[in-house]
XYZ file of C-alpha atoms in Angstrom:
488
model
C 86.174 197.038 133.135
C 82.430 197.384 132.787
C 80.953 200.858 132.837
C 79.578 202.155 136.094
C 75.940 201.176 136.711
C 73.414 203.939 136.591
C 72.465 203.597 140.239
C 75.919 204.333 141.655
C 76.143 206.417 144.841
C 77.387 209.394 142.838
C 74.190 209.550 140.809
C 72.083 209.239 143.951
C 73.508 212.471 145.321
C 72.039 214.736 142.653
C 71.142 218.141 144.006
C 67.498 219.087 144.347
C 66.069 222.588 144.032
C 66.537 223.377 147.739
C 70.262 222.641 147.585
C 69.991 219.442 149.584
C 70.992 216.060 148.251
C 68.373 213.497 147.352
C 69.715 211.231 150.055
C 68.630 213.784 152.664
C 64.968 213.314 151.870
C 62.596 211.136 153.836
C 64.240 207.742 154.238
C 60.936 206.194 155.299
C 59.212 207.120 152.066
C 62.080 205.826 149.962
C 62.174 202.528 151.839
C 58.614 201.603 151.062
C 58.047 203.292 147.720
C 61.223 202.178 146.000
C 62.074 198.872 147.675
C 59.211 196.965 146.063
C 60.789 196.859 142.636
C 64.347 196.719 143.934
C 65.298 200.212 142.600
C 67.137 202.272 145.162
C 67.927 205.439 143.247
C 65.869 208.422 144.480
C 65.344 210.148 141.164
C 62.638 210.438 138.546
C 62.277 207.472 136.225
C 61.640 208.083 132.494
C 58.152 207.197 131.289
C 59.531 204.670 128.784
C 61.296 202.826 131.597
C 58.090 202.711 133.617
C 56.167 201.254 130.683
C 58.786 198.576 130.101
C 58.958 197.737 133.802
C 55.187 197.448 133.988
C 55.290 194.760 131.316
C 57.394 192.545 133.589
C 54.804 192.524 136.352
C 52.058 189.935 135.888
C 50.312 189.965 139.244
C 47.013 188.304 139.802
C 44.377 190.078 141.890
C 45.126 187.807 144.843
C 48.844 188.560 144.613
C 48.203 192.280 144.378
C 45.914 192.119 147.397
C 48.502 190.157 149.337
C 51.120 192.767 148.425
C 48.928 195.508 149.894
C 48.498 193.518 153.080
C 52.246 192.935 153.387
C 53.037 196.607 152.888
C 50.904 197.508 155.900
C 52.978 195.385 158.262
C 55.989 196.555 160.218
C 59.136 195.294 158.452
C 60.985 195.278 161.751
C 58.307 193.366 163.643
C 60.335 190.415 164.860
C 58.154 189.593 167.811
C 59.277 192.492 170.001
C 58.607 196.204 170.361
C 62.281 197.153 170.401
C 63.404 199.976 168.069
C 65.655 199.362 165.068
C 69.302 198.637 165.891
C 70.481 202.130 165.063
C 68.567 203.398 168.095
C 69.945 200.768 170.428
C 73.122 200.989 172.439
C 76.098 199.414 170.719
C 79.148 197.813 172.279
C 81.973 200.256 172.916
C 84.089 198.487 170.299
C 81.570 199.388 167.602
C 80.738 202.916 168.767
C 81.654 205.546 166.234
C 81.217 203.138 163.315
C 78.329 203.375 160.892
C 75.905 200.505 161.286
C 74.130 199.838 158.009
C 70.481 198.847 157.976
C 69.486 197.761 154.495
C 66.288 198.419 152.602
C 65.926 195.273 150.508
C 62.363 194.134 149.915
C 59.226 194.989 151.859
C 59.361 193.133 155.178
C 62.862 191.797 154.577
C 65.104 194.165 156.481
C 68.327 192.378 157.363
C 71.119 194.118 159.310
C 74.488 194.074 157.596
C 77.987 195.471 157.876
C 79.982 196.797 154.927
C 83.736 196.130 154.915
C 85.918 198.306 152.710
C 89.621 197.792 152.189
C 90.131 196.291 148.745
C 90.930 198.541 145.798
C 89.449 196.271 143.124
C 86.919 193.453 142.599
C 86.574 191.158 145.636
C 86.538 187.733 144.022
C 86.421 185.268 146.933
C 85.355 185.130 150.592
C 85.291 182.651 153.492
C 84.564 182.382 157.209
C 87.345 180.992 159.407
C 88.566 180.698 163.014
C 85.146 179.706 164.390
C 83.408 182.448 162.399
C 85.421 185.188 164.165
C 87.579 185.979 161.134
C 86.912 186.493 157.427
C 89.165 185.738 154.455
C 89.008 187.529 151.114
C 90.877 187.618 147.824
C 90.762 190.432 145.308
C 91.769 191.599 141.850
C 93.951 194.166 143.648
C 96.447 191.291 144.097
C 95.887 190.985 147.844
C 94.578 188.367 150.262
C 93.206 189.833 153.482
C 92.167 188.516 156.891
C 89.394 190.507 158.588
C 88.000 190.738 162.100
C 84.325 189.756 161.841
C 83.374 191.853 164.887
C 84.679 195.298 164.009
C 85.327 194.807 160.282
C 88.992 195.786 160.496
C 91.793 194.228 158.433
C 93.894 191.957 160.641
C 96.517 190.976 158.065
C 97.568 191.317 154.447
C 99.266 188.089 153.446
C 102.718 188.675 151.981
C 104.490 188.388 149.682
C 101.469 189.407 147.674
C 100.586 187.569 144.439
C 101.837 189.250 141.289
C 98.431 189.320 139.611
C 94.688 189.438 140.461
C 93.532 186.784 142.933
C 90.738 184.628 141.545
C 90.004 182.416 144.536
C 91.192 181.653 148.047
C 90.504 178.760 150.407
C 91.084 177.866 154.060
C 91.535 174.539 155.831
C 88.791 173.262 158.134
C 91.011 173.905 161.163
C 91.780 177.466 159.969
C 95.531 176.893 160.123
C 96.442 177.366 156.455
C 95.109 179.322 153.503
C 95.769 179.206 149.754
C 95.136 181.636 146.921
C 95.145 181.224 143.138
C 96.055 184.191 140.969
C 96.455 185.188 137.325
C 100.239 184.825 137.580
C 99.661 181.035 137.209
C 100.516 180.321 140.837
C 98.917 178.920 143.966
C 100.380 180.220 147.229
C 99.924 178.869 150.760
C 100.314 180.816 153.994
C 100.104 180.057 157.698
C 96.966 181.880 158.826
C 98.202 182.684 162.336
C 101.696 183.925 161.501
C 101.177 185.054 157.907
C 104.278 183.152 156.815
C 104.443 181.955 153.203
C 104.595 178.149 153.282
C 104.992 177.360 149.582
C 104.391 178.624 146.083
C 103.251 176.302 143.310
C 103.601 177.386 139.680
C 101.502 176.002 136.838
C 101.985 176.283 133.093
C 98.536 177.788 132.626
C 96.111 180.066 134.419
C 94.639 178.757 137.679
C 90.976 179.768 137.900
C 89.986 177.869 141.053
C 91.628 176.344 144.133
C 90.259 174.455 147.120
C 91.627 172.624 150.156
C 90.241 169.154 150.811
C 88.217 168.974 154.060
C 90.959 166.887 155.716
C 93.592 169.423 154.653
C 95.745 166.836 152.846
C 95.143 167.923 149.254
C 94.734 171.018 147.115
C 92.796 170.937 143.856
C 93.362 173.554 141.177
C 91.121 174.239 138.205
C 93.159 174.964 135.072
C 92.058 177.224 132.255
C 93.960 176.356 129.062
C 94.479 172.723 130.120
C 90.701 172.414 130.608
C 91.478 170.146 133.539
C 92.237 169.817 137.230
C 95.396 169.220 139.230
C 95.394 167.597 142.689
C 98.536 168.196 144.754
C 99.765 167.228 148.203
C 99.149 170.138 150.571
C 102.412 169.543 152.471
C 105.114 169.000 149.844
C 103.164 170.125 146.697
C 103.861 166.864 144.879
C 101.359 166.068 142.126
C 98.743 163.440 142.980
C 96.642 163.759 139.815
C 96.890 165.996 136.769
C 94.029 165.462 134.349
C 94.317 167.472 131.149
C 91.373 167.900 128.758
C 89.052 166.786 131.545
C 86.428 169.085 129.979
C 85.909 170.303 126.430
C 86.226 173.952 127.519
C 87.822 175.886 130.381
C 87.133 174.776 133.944
C 85.325 177.421 135.999
C 85.265 175.821 139.458
C 86.148 172.660 141.377
C 85.665 171.328 144.906
C 86.220 168.260 147.103
C 83.489 166.108 148.588
C 83.331 165.874 152.421
C 85.365 162.624 152.390
C 88.234 164.289 150.506
C 88.198 161.436 147.958
C 86.254 162.916 145.055
C 86.634 166.154 143.112
C 83.718 167.771 141.309
C 84.489 170.170 138.473
C 82.303 172.327 136.244
C 83.070 174.089 133.000
C 82.094 176.553 130.335
C 81.080 173.474 128.303
C 78.024 173.095 130.649
C 79.197 169.725 131.973
C 79.792 168.290 135.458
C 82.488 165.717 136.187
C 83.465 163.898 139.374
C 86.992 162.477 139.642
C 87.969 159.784 142.159
C 91.427 160.241 143.667
C 91.849 156.614 144.779
C 90.912 154.939 141.504
C 92.292 157.794 139.378
C 89.185 157.673 137.216
C 86.147 159.757 136.303
C 83.194 158.416 138.284
C 80.446 160.312 136.497
C 79.855 162.859 133.785
C 76.735 164.960 133.306
C 76.743 166.656 129.911
C 74.529 169.644 129.129
C 73.698 169.997 132.812
C 72.642 173.609 132.162
C 71.708 175.644 129.112
C 74.680 177.950 129.608
C 78.110 177.912 131.252
C 78.300 176.532 134.806
C 79.953 178.999 137.159
C 80.297 177.172 140.481
C 79.598 173.976 142.409
C 79.402 172.798 146.021
C 78.608 169.559 147.864
C 76.211 169.111 150.746
C 77.984 168.097 153.943
C 76.799 164.512 153.463
C 78.368 164.451 150.014
C 75.216 162.942 148.517
C 74.056 166.059 146.679
C 75.880 168.541 144.461
C 74.643 172.037 143.666
C 75.651 173.863 140.494
C 75.099 177.513 139.579
C 74.974 178.764 136.018
C 74.906 181.708 133.687
C 71.443 180.473 132.643
C 70.133 182.185 135.831
C 69.365 178.898 137.630
C 70.809 176.577 140.230
C 70.403 172.802 140.154
C 70.789 170.167 142.849
C 71.941 166.718 141.713
C 71.725 163.424 143.577
C 75.225 162.132 142.861
C 74.925 159.425 145.544
C 72.283 157.203 143.948
C 72.879 158.183 140.337
C 69.199 158.914 139.728
C 70.223 161.973 137.703
C 70.894 159.570 134.822
C 67.162 158.977 134.479
C 65.577 162.053 135.996
C 68.199 164.786 135.680
C 68.491 167.287 138.518
C 66.283 166.502 141.497
C 65.425 170.191 141.746
C 65.958 173.305 139.650
C 65.967 176.591 141.540
C 64.556 179.289 139.299
C 63.206 182.833 139.557
C 65.759 183.777 142.187
C 68.144 185.846 140.074
C 67.559 188.133 137.128
C 71.050 187.518 135.772
C 73.844 184.955 135.769
C 74.359 183.101 139.045
C 77.996 183.338 140.085
C 78.262 181.297 143.277
C 76.532 178.898 145.655
C 77.092 177.596 149.178
C 75.135 175.201 151.417
C 74.570 175.778 155.117
C 76.349 173.132 157.180
C 73.121 171.233 157.944
C 71.799 171.755 154.388
C 68.766 173.583 155.760
C 69.269 176.379 153.243
C 71.374 177.346 150.255
C 72.863 180.750 149.449
C 73.682 182.046 145.979
C 75.150 185.235 144.555
C 74.395 186.728 141.159
C 75.336 189.324 138.618
C 72.017 191.029 139.396
C 73.791 192.332 142.553
C 71.711 190.212 144.930
C 72.248 187.377 147.388
C 69.461 184.774 147.388
C 68.606 182.462 150.292
C 66.849 179.263 149.242
C 64.783 176.727 151.155
C 66.439 173.497 150.002
C 63.661 171.131 151.061
C 60.898 173.062 149.298
C 62.952 174.510 146.460
C 61.956 178.171 146.652
C 63.708 181.460 147.392
C 63.062 182.569 150.947
C 64.737 185.950 150.785
C 66.715 188.219 148.479
C 69.395 190.441 150.021
C 69.996 193.634 148.088
C 72.566 196.338 148.633
C 75.676 195.650 146.565
C 76.305 198.166 143.798
C 77.741 195.613 141.373
C 78.011 191.876 140.685
C 78.119 189.498 143.637
C 81.171 187.322 142.976
C 81.131 184.885 145.904
C 79.120 183.933 148.989
C 79.790 182.022 152.209
C 77.745 180.825 155.206
C 79.005 180.750 158.792
C 79.081 177.418 160.612
C 76.509 178.653 163.128
C 74.197 179.721 160.240
C 73.787 183.210 161.700
C 75.793 185.074 159.089
C 76.178 185.287 155.321
C 79.262 186.811 153.728
C 79.248 188.176 150.180
C 82.051 189.490 147.973
C 81.328 191.922 145.184
C 82.683 193.657 142.133
C 81.899 196.907 143.996
C 85.159 196.322 145.976
C 83.358 195.525 149.241
C 82.409 192.624 151.474
C 79.048 192.506 153.216
C 78.314 190.571 156.379
C 74.578 189.878 156.718
C 72.931 188.851 159.998
C 70.257 186.242 159.173
C 69.825 184.873 162.702
C 66.150 185.899 162.847
C 65.424 185.354 159.165
C 62.582 182.864 159.720
C 60.810 185.354 161.988
C 60.681 188.100 159.376
C 57.057 188.725 158.325
C 57.924 188.538 154.603
C 59.286 185.006 154.972
C 56.303 183.891 157.064
C 53.764 185.414 154.688
C 55.491 183.969 151.637
C 55.347 180.482 153.118
C 51.633 180.934 153.708
C 51.153 182.134 150.136
C 52.820 178.952 148.875
C 50.456 176.843 150.955
C 53.197 175.757 153.352
C 52.669 174.934 156.991
C 55.468 175.640 159.426
C 56.001 172.944 162.056
C 58.573 172.442 164.799
C 60.811 169.391 164.627
C 60.331 167.326 167.769
C 63.990 166.276 167.756
C 66.074 169.337 166.855
C 63.414 172.048 167.471
C 64.171 173.526 164.063
C 61.185 174.861 162.108
C 60.438 173.063 158.846
C 57.824 173.373 156.133
C 55.301 170.949 154.690
C 52.580 171.514 152.144
C 49.162 171.998 153.682
C 47.548 169.747 151.087
C 49.908 166.819 151.758
C 48.267 163.541 152.722
C 48.360 163.055 156.504
C 50.648 166.031 157.224
C 50.030 165.509 160.946
C 52.099 162.320 160.813
C 55.261 164.261 159.907
C 56.837 165.308 163.209
C 60.513 165.542 162.244
C 62.312 167.640 159.664
C 63.744 165.852 156.649
C 67.276 166.060 158.017
C 66.453 164.365 161.315
C 64.542 161.693 159.380
C 67.562 161.248 157.147
C 69.941 160.987 160.125
C 67.726 158.376 161.742
C 67.728 156.255 158.603
C 71.472 156.681 158.105
C 72.115 155.242 161.565
C 70.129 152.118 160.763
C 71.296 151.702 157.157
C 74.672 153.404 156.974
C 76.124 150.854 154.597
C 73.228 151.073 152.170
C 74.091 152.903 148.914
C 70.719 154.648 148.963
C 68.917 155.213 152.239
C 65.290 156.150 152.632
C 66.418 159.426 154.162
C 68.268 160.414 151.000
C 65.254 159.423 148.915
C 63.147 161.594 151.201
C 65.404 164.572 150.560
C 65.248 163.877 146.837
C 61.439 163.788 147.030
C 61.487 167.123 148.836
C 63.585 168.506 145.978
C 61.218 167.017 143.403
C 58.246 168.683 145.107
C 60.045 171.995 144.902
C 60.619 171.490 141.172
C 57.022 170.542 140.522
C 55.866 173.577 142.499
């Protein structure tokens, strides 16, 4: 186990001269003085630390001026004069519970709920049952089902695994769940009844497990075998078992939306996609990152694959057209995490991407423009996994600090920090005439007034007219959006 970080809650409760704890001082002052550099411990900082920290800040005069302007705005100004949620009446079901209101960055206050119940690292998390329930797996050898409304534990799935749980997964219809653990097994339960359906034993450690979107298959990432194993989700018969698929241990694997291809990533920095029908490797991307790749996820069209890495970056690859062979990743998302990136997850409509990192933060990225919209801070240790609700209103994060956090991002685009940051990047916010969703374009683009639809509606329109085409103009448009983000 890693040593406790210096900014643990215990250190924050140091007694002051008056006998009161530091946490009893003015919360308003702490929010605005300490939130700018992401440090939330109300104690004196050594002079050496200040000097070193100052060296990391390279602000131009314009950026410094903009920072002063942002600090003068109300971080809770979301277009109404209503007080913060803690002063508003809560439903009876939530009365008596502590509602957390996080101080993250200036102008980026996002309401969240902390769920405690695990006794060790929370390694995996998912939304299920129409976003009303949450699923988590932990190193405490348990898999739990939570109520998303009141944060209570609905069920502990039994019999419990005999070792730490590394990952769990749920079918699209929320009827079955699986969990992989260090005891070299994958277990499946009925979500509604909690009944154990089957237990599959492997000869080596299982580091990853995922259901296929159609619920017919389960893919397991194997450690010592450096490969993947695809099994039938009903009778656990082996469909494919590919040993030595990578040169080093597999870290994560996932199905594409059609349930026909499996993407896997590894400590060897490579990406591979396996086709179940042809029983062959469709593509291999070697040296995709400069360090180990930690996770991967497809967009819901299956045309793009995102990978997260210990090199502190995320990359989005066009695996539909194969243009990565000539141009590499269509976009590299940088300067979002100060440490290794552990996880990534697309929103259902691919309008944004969420990532978790060992710097204890959750980053929300604008996929089309390739920049970080918001950083959610509050976990006291590594963020191990992230998930996005189907309605895009909530983000779920699992952490080494033994907790889950449920973040409400419904009004994210109305937060002054997000609006001001878009303006600073030279982006213009327009409303899509078809789906009414706001989207961004660069103010210096040629004929920006001719763009009336977001990239996703343009892509859908082209897909309808050229569905059979291997590369539609809509996909190329999304790739160009990614390329602009990389160039920026």
